[in-house]
XYZ file of N, CA and C in Angstrom:
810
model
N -68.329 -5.868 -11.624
C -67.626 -7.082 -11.217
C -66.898 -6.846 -9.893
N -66.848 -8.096 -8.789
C -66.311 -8.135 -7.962
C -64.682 -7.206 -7.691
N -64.013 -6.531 -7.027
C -62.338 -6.208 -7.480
C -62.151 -5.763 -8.193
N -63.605 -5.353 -9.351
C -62.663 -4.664 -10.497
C -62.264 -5.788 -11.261
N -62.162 -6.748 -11.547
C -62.265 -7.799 -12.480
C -63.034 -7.777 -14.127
N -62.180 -7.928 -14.792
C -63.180 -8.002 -16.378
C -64.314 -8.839 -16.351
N -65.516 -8.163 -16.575
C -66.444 -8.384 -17.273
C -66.816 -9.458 -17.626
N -65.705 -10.414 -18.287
C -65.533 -11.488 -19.361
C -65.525 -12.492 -18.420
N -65.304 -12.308 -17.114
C -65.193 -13.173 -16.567
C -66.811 -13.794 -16.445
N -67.128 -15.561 -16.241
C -68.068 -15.742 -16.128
C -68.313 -16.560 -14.608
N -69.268 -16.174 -13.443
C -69.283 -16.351 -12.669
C -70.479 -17.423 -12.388
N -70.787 -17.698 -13.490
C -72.125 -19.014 -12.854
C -71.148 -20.150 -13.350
N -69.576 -20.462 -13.932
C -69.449 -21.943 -14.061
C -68.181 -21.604 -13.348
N -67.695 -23.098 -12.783
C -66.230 -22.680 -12.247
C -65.272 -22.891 -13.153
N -63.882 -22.185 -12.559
C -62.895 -22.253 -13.654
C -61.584 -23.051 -12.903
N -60.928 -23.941 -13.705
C -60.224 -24.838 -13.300
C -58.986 -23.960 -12.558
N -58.551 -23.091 -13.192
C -57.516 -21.904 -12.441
C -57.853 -21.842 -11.061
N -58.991 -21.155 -10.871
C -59.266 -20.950 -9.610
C -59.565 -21.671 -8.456
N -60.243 -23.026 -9.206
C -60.099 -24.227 -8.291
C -59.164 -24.932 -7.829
N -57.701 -24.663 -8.862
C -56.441 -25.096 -8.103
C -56.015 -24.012 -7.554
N -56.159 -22.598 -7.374
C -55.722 -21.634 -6.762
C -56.533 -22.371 -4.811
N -58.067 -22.566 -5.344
C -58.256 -22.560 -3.949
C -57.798 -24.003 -3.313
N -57.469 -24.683 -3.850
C -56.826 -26.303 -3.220
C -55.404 -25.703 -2.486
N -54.593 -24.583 -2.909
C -53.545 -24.118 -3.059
C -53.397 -23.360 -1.900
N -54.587 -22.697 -1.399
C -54.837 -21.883 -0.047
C -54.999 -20.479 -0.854
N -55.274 -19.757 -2.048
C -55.095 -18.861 -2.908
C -56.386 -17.875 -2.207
N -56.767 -17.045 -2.427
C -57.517 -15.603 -2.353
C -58.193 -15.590 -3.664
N -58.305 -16.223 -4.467
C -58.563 -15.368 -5.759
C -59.388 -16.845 -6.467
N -60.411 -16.758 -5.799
C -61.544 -17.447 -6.358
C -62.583 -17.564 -5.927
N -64.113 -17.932 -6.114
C -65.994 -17.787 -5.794
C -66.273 -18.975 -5.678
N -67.418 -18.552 -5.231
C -68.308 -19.470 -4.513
C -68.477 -20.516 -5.040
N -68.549 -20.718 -6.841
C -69.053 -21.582 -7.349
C -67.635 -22.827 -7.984
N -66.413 -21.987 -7.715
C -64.782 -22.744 -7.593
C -64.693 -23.588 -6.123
N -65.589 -22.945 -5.442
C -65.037 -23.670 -3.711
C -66.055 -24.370 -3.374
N -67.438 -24.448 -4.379
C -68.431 -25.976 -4.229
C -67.864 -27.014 -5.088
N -67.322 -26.498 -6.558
C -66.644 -27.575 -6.994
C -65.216 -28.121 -6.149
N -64.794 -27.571 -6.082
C -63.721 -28.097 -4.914
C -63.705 -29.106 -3.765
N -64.701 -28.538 -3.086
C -64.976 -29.399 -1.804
C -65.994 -30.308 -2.785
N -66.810 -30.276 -3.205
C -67.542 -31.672 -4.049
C -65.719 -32.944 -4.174
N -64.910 -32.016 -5.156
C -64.032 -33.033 -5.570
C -63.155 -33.536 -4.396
N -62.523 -32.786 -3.392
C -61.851 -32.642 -2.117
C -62.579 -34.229 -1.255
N -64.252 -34.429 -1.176
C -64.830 -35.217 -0.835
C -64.663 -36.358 -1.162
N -64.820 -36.818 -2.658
C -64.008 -37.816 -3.316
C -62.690 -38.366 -3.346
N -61.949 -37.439 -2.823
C -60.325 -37.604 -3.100
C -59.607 -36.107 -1.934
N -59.855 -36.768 -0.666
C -59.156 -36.190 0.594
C -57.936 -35.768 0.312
N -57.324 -36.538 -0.527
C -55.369 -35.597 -1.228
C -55.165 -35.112 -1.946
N -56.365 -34.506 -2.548
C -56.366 -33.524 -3.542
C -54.961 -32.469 -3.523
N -55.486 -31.622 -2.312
C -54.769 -30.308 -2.190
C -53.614 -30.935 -2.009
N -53.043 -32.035 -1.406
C -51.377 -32.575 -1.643
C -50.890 -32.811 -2.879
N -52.420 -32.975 -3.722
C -51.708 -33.633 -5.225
C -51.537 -32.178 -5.875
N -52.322 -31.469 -5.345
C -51.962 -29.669 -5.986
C -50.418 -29.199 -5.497
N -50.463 -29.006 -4.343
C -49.122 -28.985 -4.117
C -47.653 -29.444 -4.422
N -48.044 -31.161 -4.381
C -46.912 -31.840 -4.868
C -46.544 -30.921 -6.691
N -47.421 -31.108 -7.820
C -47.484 -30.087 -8.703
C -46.552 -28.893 -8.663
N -47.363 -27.831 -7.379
C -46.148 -27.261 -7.679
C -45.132 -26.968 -7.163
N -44.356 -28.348 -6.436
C -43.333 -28.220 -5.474
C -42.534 -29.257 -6.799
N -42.797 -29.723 -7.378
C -41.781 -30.331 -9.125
C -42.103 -29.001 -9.848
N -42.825 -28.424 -9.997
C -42.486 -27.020 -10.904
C -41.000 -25.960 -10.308
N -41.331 -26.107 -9.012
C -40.202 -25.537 -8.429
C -38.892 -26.018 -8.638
N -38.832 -27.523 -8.449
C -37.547 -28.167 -8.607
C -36.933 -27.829 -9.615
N -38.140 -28.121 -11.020
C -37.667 -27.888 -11.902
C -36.979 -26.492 -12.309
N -37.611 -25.148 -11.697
C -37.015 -24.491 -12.390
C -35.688 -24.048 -11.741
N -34.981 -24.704 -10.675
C -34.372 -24.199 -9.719
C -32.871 -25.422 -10.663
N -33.616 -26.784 -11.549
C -32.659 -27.428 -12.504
C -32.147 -26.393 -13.793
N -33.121 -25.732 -13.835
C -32.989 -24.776 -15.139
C -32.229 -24.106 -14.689
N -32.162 -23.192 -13.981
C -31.711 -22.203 -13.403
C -29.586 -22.515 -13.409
N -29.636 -23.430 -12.415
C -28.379 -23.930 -12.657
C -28.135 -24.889 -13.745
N -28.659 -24.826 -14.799
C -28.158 -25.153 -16.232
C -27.568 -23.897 -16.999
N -28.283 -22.747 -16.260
C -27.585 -21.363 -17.206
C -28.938 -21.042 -17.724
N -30.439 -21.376 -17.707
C -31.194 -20.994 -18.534
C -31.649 -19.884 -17.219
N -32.140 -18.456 -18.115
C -32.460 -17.249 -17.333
C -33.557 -16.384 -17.941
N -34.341 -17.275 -18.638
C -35.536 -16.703 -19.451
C -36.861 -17.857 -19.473
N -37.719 -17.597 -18.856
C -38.991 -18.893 -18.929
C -39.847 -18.348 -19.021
N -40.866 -19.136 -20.362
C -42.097 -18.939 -20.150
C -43.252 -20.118 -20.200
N -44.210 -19.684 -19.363
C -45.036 -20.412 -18.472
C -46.442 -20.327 -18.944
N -46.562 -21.327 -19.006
C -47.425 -21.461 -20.334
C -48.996 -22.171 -19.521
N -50.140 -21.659 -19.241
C -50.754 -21.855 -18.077
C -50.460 -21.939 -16.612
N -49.966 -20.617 -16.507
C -49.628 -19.945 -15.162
C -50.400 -20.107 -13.885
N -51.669 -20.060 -14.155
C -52.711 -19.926 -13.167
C -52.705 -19.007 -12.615
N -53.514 -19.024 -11.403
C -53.841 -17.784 -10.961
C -52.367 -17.683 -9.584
N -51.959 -16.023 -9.669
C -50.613 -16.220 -8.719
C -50.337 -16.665 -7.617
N -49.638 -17.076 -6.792
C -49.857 -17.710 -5.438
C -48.147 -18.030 -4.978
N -48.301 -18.070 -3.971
C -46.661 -18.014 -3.135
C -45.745 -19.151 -3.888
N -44.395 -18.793 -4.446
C -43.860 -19.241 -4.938
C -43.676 -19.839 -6.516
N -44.456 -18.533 -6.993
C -44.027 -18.563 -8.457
C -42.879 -18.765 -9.205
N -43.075 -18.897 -10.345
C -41.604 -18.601 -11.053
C -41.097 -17.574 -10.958
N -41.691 -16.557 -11.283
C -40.643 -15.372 -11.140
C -40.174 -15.013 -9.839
N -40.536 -15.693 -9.137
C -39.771 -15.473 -7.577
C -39.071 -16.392 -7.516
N -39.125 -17.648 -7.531
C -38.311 -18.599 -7.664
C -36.789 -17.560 -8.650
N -37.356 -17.901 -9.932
C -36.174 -17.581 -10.813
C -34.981 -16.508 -10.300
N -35.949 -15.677 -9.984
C -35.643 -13.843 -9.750
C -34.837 -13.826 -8.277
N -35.262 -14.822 -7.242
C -34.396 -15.482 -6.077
C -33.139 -15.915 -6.252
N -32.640 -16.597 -7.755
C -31.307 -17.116 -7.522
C -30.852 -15.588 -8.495
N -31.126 -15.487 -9.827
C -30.848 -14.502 -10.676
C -32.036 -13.700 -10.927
N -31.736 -12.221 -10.557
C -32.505 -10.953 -10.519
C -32.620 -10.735 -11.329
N -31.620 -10.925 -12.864
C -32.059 -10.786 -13.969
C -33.025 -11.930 -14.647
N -33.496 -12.720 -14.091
C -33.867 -13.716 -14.729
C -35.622 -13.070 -15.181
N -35.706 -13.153 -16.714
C -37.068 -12.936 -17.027
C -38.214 -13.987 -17.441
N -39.253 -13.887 -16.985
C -40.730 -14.425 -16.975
C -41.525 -14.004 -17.436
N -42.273 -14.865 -18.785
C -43.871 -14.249 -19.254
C -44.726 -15.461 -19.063
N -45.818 -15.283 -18.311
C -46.955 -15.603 -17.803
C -47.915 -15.767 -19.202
N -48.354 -16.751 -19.426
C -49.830 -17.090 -20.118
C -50.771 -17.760 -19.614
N -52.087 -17.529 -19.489
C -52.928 -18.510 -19.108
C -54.274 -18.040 -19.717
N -55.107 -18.587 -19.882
C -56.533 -18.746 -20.759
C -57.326 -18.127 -19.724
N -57.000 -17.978 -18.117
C -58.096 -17.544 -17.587
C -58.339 -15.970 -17.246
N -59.115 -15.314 -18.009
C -59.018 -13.692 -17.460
C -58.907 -13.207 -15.967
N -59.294 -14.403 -14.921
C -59.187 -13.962 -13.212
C -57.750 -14.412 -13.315
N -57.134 -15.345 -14.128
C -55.432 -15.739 -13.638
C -54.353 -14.307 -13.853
N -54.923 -14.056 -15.372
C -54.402 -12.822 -15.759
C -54.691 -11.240 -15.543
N -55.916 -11.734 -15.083
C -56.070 -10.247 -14.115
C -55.310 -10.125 -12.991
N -54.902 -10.810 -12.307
C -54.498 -10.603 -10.725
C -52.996 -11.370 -11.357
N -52.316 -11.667 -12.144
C -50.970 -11.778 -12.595
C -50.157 -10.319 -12.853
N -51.062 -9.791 -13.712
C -50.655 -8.675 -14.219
C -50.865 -7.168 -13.132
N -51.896 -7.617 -12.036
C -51.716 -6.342 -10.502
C -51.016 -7.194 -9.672
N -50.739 -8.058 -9.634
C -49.025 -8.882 -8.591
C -48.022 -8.345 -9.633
N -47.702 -8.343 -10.641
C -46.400 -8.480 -11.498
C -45.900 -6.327 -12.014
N -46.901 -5.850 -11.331
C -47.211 -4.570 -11.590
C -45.818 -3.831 -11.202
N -45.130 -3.304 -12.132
C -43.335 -2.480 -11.675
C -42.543 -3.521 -11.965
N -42.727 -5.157 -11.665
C -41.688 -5.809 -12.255
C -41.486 -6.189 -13.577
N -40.201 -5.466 -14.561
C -40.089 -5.055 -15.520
C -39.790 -6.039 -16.231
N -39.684 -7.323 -15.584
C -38.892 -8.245 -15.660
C -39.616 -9.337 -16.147
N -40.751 -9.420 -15.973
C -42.291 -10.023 -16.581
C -43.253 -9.816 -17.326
N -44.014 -10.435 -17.617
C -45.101 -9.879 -18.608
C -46.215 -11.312 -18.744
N -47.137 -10.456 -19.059
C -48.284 -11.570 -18.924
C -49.159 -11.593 -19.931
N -49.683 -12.975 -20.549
C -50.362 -12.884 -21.986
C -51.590 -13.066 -21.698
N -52.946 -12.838 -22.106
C -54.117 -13.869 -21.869
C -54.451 -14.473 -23.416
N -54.027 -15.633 -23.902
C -54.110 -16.911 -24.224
C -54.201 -18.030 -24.281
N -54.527 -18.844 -25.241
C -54.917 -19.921 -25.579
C -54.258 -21.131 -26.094
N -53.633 -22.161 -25.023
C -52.357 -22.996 -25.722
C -52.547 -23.180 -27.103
N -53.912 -23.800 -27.220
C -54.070 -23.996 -28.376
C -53.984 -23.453 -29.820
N -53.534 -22.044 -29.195
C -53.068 -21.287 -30.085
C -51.423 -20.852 -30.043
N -50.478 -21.727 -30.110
C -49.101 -21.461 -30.013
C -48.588 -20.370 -31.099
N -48.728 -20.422 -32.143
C -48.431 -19.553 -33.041
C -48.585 -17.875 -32.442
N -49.867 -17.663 -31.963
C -50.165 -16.326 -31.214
C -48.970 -16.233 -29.998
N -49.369 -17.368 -29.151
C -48.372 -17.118 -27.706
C -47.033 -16.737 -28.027
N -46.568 -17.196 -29.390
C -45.214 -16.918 -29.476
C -45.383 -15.532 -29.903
N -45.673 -15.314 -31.068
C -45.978 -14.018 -31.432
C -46.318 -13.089 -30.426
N -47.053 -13.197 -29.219
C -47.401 -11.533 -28.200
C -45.739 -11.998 -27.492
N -45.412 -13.249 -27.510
C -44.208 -13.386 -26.432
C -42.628 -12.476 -27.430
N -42.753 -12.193 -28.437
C -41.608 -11.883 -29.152
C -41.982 -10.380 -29.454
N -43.599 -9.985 -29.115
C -43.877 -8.223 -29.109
C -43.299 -7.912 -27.779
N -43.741 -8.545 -26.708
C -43.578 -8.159 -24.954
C -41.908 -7.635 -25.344
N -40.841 -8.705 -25.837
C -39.177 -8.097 -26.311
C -38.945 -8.916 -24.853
N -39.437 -9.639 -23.797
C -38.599 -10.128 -22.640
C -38.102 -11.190 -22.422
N -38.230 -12.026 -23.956
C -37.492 -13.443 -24.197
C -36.815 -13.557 -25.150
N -35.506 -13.660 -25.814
C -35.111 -13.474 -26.632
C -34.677 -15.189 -27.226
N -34.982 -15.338 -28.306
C -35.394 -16.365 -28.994
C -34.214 -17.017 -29.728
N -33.133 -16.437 -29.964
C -32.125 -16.404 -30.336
C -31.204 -17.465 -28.505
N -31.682 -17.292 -27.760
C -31.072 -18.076 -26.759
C -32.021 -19.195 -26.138
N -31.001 -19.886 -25.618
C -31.976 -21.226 -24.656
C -33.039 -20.278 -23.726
N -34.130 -20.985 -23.530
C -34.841 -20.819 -22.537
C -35.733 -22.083 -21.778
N -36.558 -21.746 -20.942
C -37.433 -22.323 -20.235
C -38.910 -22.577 -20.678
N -39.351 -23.643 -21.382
C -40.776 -23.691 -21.690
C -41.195 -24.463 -20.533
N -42.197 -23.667 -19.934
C -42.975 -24.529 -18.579
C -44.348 -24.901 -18.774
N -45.147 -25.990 -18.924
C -46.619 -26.429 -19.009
C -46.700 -27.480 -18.222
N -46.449 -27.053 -16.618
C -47.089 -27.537 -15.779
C -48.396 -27.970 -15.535
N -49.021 -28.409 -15.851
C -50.319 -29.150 -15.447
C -51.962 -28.156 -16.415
N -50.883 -28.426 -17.809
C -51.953 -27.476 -18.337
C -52.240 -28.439 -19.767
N -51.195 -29.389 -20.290
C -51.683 -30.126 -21.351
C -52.550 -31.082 -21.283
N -53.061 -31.195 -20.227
C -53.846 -32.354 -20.210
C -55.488 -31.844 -20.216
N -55.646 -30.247 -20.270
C -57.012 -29.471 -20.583
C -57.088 -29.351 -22.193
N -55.933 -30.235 -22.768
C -55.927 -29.891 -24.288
C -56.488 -31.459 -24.927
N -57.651 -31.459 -25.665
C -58.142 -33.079 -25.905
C -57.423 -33.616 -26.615
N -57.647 -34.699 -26.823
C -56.545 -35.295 -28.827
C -57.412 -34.877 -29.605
N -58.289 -34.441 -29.829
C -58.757 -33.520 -31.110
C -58.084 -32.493 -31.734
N -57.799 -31.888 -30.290
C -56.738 -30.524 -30.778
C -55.530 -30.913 -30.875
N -55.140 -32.103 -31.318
C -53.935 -32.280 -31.458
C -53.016 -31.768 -30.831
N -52.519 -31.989 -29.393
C -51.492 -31.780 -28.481
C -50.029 -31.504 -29.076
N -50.103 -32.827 -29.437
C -48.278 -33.348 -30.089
C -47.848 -32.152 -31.028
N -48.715 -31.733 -31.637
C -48.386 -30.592 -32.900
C -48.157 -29.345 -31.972
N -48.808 -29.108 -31.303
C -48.931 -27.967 -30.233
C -47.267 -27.550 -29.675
N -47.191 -29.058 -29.552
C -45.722 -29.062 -28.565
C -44.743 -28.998 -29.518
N -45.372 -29.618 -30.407
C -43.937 -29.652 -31.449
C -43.559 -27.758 -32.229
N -45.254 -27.255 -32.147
C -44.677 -25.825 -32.710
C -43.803 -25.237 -31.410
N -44.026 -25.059 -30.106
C -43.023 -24.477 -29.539
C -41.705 -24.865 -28.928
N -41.429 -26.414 -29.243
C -40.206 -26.952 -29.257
C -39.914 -26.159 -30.814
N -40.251 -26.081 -31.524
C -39.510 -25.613 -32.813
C -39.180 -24.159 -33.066
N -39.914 -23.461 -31.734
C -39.211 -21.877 -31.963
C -38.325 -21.936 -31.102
N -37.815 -22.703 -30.635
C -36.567 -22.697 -28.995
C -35.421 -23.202 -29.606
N -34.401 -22.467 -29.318
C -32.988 -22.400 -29.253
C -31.880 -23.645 -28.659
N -31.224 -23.926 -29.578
C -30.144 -25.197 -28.667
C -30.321 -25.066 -27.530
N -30.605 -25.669 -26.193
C -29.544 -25.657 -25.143
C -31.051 -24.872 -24.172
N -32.347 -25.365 -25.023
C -33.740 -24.891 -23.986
C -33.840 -25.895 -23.719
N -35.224 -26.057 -22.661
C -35.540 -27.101 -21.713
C -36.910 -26.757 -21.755
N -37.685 -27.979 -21.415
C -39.137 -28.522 -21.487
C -39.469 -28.841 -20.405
N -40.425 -28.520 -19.578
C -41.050 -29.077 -18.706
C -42.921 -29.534 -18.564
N -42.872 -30.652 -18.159
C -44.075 -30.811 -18.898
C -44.631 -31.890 -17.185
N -45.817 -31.199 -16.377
C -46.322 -32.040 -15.740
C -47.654 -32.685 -16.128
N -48.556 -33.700 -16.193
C -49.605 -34.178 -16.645
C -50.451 -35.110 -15.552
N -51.677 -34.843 -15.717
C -52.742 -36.353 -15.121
C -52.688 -37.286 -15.517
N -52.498 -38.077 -15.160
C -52.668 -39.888 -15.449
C -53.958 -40.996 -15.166
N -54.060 -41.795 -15.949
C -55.315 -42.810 -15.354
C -53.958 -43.694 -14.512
N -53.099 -44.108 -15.260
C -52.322 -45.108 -14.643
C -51.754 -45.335 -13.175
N -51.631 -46.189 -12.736
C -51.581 -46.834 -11.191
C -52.819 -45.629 -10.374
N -53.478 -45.368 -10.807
C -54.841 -44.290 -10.261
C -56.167 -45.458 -9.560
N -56.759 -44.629 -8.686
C -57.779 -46.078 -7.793
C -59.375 -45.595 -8.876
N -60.189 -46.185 -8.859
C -61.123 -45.539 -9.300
C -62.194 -44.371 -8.555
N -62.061 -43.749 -7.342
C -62.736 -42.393 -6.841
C -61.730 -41.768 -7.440
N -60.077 -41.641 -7.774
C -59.594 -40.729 -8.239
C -59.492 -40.285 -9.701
N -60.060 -41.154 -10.422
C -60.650 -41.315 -11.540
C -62.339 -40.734 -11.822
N -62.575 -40.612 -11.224
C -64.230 -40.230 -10.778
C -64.018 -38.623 -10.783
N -62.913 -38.599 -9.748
C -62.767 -37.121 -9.740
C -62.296 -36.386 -10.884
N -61.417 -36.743 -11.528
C -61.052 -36.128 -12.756
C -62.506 -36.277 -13.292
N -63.243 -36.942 -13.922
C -64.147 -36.847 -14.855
C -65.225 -35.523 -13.996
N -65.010 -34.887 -12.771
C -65.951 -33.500 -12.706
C -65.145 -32.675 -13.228
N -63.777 -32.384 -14.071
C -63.584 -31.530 -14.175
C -64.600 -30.605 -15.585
N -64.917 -32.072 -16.230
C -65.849 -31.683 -17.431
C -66.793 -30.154 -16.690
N -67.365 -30.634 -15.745
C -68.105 -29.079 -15.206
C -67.345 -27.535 -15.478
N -65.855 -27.738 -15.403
C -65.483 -26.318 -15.662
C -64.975 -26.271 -17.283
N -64.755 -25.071 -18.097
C -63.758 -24.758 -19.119
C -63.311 -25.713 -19.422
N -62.618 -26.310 -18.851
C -61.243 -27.102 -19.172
C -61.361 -28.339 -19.196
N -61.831 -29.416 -19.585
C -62.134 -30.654 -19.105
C -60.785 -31.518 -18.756
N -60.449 -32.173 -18.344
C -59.284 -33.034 -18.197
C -59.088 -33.929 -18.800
N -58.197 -34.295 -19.633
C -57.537 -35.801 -20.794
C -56.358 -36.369 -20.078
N -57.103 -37.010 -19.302
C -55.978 -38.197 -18.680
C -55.136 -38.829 -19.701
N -54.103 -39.303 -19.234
C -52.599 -39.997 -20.555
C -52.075 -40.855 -19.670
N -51.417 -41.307 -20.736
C -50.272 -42.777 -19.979
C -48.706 -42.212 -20.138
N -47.718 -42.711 -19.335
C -46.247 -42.207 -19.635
C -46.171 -42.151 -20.499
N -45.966 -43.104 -21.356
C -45.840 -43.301 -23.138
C -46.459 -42.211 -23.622
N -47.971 -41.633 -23.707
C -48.026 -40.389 -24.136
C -47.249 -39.077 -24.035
N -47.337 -38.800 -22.103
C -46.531 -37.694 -21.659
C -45.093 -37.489 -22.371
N -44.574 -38.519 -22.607
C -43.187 -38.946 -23.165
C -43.229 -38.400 -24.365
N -44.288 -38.690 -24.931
C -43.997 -38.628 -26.216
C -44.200 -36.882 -26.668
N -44.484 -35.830 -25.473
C -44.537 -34.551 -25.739
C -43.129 -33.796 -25.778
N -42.231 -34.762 -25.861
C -40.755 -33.950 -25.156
C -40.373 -34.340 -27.122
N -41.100 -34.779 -27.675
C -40.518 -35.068 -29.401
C -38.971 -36.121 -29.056
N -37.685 -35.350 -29.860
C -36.875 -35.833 -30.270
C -35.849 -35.099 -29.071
N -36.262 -34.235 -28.393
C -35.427 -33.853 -27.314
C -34.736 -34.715 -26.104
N -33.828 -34.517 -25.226
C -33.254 -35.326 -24.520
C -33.748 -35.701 -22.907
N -34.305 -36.294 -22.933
C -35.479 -36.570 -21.199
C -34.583 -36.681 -20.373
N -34.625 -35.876 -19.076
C -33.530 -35.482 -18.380
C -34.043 -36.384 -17.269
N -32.461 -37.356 -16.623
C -33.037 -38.823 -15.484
C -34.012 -37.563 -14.609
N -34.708 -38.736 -13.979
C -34.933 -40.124 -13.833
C -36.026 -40.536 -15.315
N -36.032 -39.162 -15.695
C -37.416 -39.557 -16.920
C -38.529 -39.068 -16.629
N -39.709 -39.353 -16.902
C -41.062 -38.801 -16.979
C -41.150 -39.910 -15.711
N -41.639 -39.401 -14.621
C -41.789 -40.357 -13.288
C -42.977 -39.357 -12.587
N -43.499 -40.149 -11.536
C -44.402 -39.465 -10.853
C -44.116 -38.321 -9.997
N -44.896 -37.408 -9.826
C -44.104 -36.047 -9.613
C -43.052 -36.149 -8.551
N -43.544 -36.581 -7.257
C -42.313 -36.885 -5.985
C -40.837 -36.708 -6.376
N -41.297 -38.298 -7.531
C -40.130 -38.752 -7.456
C -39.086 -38.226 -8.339
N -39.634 -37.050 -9.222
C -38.673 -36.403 -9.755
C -37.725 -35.555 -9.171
N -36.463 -35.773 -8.965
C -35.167 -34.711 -8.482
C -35.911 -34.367 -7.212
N -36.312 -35.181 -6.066
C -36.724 -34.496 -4.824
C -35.811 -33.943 -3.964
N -36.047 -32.788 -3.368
C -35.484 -32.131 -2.297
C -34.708 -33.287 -1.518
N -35.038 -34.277 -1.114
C -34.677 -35.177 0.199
C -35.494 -36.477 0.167
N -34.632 -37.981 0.007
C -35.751 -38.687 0.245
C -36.776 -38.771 1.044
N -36.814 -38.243 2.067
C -37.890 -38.306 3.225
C -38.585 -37.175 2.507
N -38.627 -36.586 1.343
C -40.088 -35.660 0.507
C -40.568 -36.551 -0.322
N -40.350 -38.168 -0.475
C -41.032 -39.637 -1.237
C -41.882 -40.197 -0.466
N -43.174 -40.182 0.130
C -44.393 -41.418 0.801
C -43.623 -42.491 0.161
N -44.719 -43.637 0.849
C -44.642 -44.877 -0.101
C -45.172 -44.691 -1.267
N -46.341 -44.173 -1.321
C -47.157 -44.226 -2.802
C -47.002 -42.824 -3.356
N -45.990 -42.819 -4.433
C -45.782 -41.203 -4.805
C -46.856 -41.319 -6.141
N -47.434 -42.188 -6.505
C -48.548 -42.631 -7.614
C -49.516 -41.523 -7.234
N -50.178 -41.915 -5.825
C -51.420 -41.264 -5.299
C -51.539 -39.900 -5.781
N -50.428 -39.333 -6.339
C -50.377 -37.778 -6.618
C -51.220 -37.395 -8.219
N -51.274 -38.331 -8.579
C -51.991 -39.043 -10.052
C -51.705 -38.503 -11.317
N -50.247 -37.805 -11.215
C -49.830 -37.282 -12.126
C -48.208 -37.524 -12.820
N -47.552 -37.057 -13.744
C -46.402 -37.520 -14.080
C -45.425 -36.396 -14.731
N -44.121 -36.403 -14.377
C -43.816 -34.602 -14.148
C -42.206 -35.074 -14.957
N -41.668 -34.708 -15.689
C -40.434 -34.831 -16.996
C -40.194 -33.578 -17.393
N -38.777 -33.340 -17.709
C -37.755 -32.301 -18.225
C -37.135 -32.921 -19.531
N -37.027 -32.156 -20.623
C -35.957 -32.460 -21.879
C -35.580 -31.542 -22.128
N -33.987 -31.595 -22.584
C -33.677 -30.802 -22.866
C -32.810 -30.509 -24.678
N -33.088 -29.689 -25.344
C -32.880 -29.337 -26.646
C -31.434 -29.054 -27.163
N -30.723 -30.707 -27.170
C -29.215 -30.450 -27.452
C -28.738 -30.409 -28.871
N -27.777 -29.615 -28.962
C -27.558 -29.293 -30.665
C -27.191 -30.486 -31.207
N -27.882 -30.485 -33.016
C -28.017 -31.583 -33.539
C -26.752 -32.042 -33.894
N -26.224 -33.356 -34.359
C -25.305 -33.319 -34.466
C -24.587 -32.847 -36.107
N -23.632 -32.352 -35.976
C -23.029 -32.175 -37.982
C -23.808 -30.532 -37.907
């Protein structure tokens, strides 16, 4: 294999990781990630802005966490690494702040785990959302999140590779239910809604890789935060969540075709 890369990896289909790594400007993806790409790029010229925008609300968000007091996140389809992760983010305001990495793709977690290499402070799973019960379980062997305190659950732009077959809502609800008073949810998603139809077109190639894409409506996305507390403005389109500066809002913050929300897990009452 190319780098020294596992084996497991399969190089005749593309993998959705790597295709947002390369929208992203990333190193760490093939030939057959950067025909699907530019195929979709063709259809929908703002792709790589709608990648970005993604993870410039992942950032916000964790930089809200951060000054809430939360100093432990884990990231739950990581992707493949690229400038301005969480653990740099986090590890930028508080050095102690710890990060475990999961993602389904063996190229995300191969090259997570030789970037994250000496920092003691991280750890990286290769799993399967769909398997929460496990993620928690390797996340409570690793010892770098302690469960007993608030933390950071991050699934940035990864529930929407999960169909309604596999029952999502249950998914979310098992790891809202191992988290501590006073954690936080972050949850970005694809949308059909206010979407044109080429950008709709484009989601339906993702079927070509692993991961297919399950577009949702707010009302769904919403409904992944359970009984927890949706932090303003609410589940809104990514922009417009907690932006840096109004002049980081276009007119059409829709075009980004996705919808990006925080809750947070306040003690019950009695």
């Amino acid at each position: 294999m190319p780098d020294g890369l596992p084996t497991e990896i399969d190089l005749t289909r593309p993998s959705a990781a790597r295709v947002y790594d390369y929208f992203l400007g990333g190193a760490h993806n093939f030939e057959i990630d950067r025909q699907l790409a530019e195929q979709i790029a063709s259809m929908t010229p703002n792709l790589a802005a709608t990648m970005r925008s993604g993870r410039e609300f992942l950032r916000r968000a964790v930089r809200v966490l951060l000054d809430a007091g939360i100093d432990q996140f884990l990231d739950i389809g990581s992707g493949i690494p690229t400038v301005g992760n969480v653990h740099e983010v986090a590890q930028g305001v508080n050095p102690k702040a710890r990060v475990v990495y999961v993602d389904i793709d063996p190229v995300a977690v191969a090259h997570s785990r030789e970037l994250l290499a000496g920092n003691e402070l991280t750890g990286v799973i290769h799993a399967d959302l769909r398997e929460p019960e496990r993620i928690l379980a390797e996340t409570r062997r690793l010892g770098l999140i302690d469960f007993s305190r608030p933390m950071g659950i991050l699934l940035a732009g990864v529930v929407h590779f999960i169909p309604d077959a596999d029952r999502p809502e249950a998914i979310l609800a098992t790891l809202r239910d191992a988290a501590a008073p006073g954690s936080f949810l972050v949850v970005s998603h694809s949308t059909f809604e206010d979407q044109p139809q080429e950008m709709l077109d484009a989601q339906r190639l993702s079927a070509r890789t692993a991961t297919e894409i399950t577009l949702r409506s707010r009302a769904q996305v919403t409904g992944f935060f359970g009984d927890w507390t949706v932090l303003e403005p609410g589940v809104v389109h990514m922009p417009l969540w907690r932006p840096d500066s109004p002049s980081d809002v276009d007119e059409h913050p829709e075009r980004f075709g996705a919808f990006g929300g925080v809750a947070r897990y306040d003690q019950p009452a009695g």
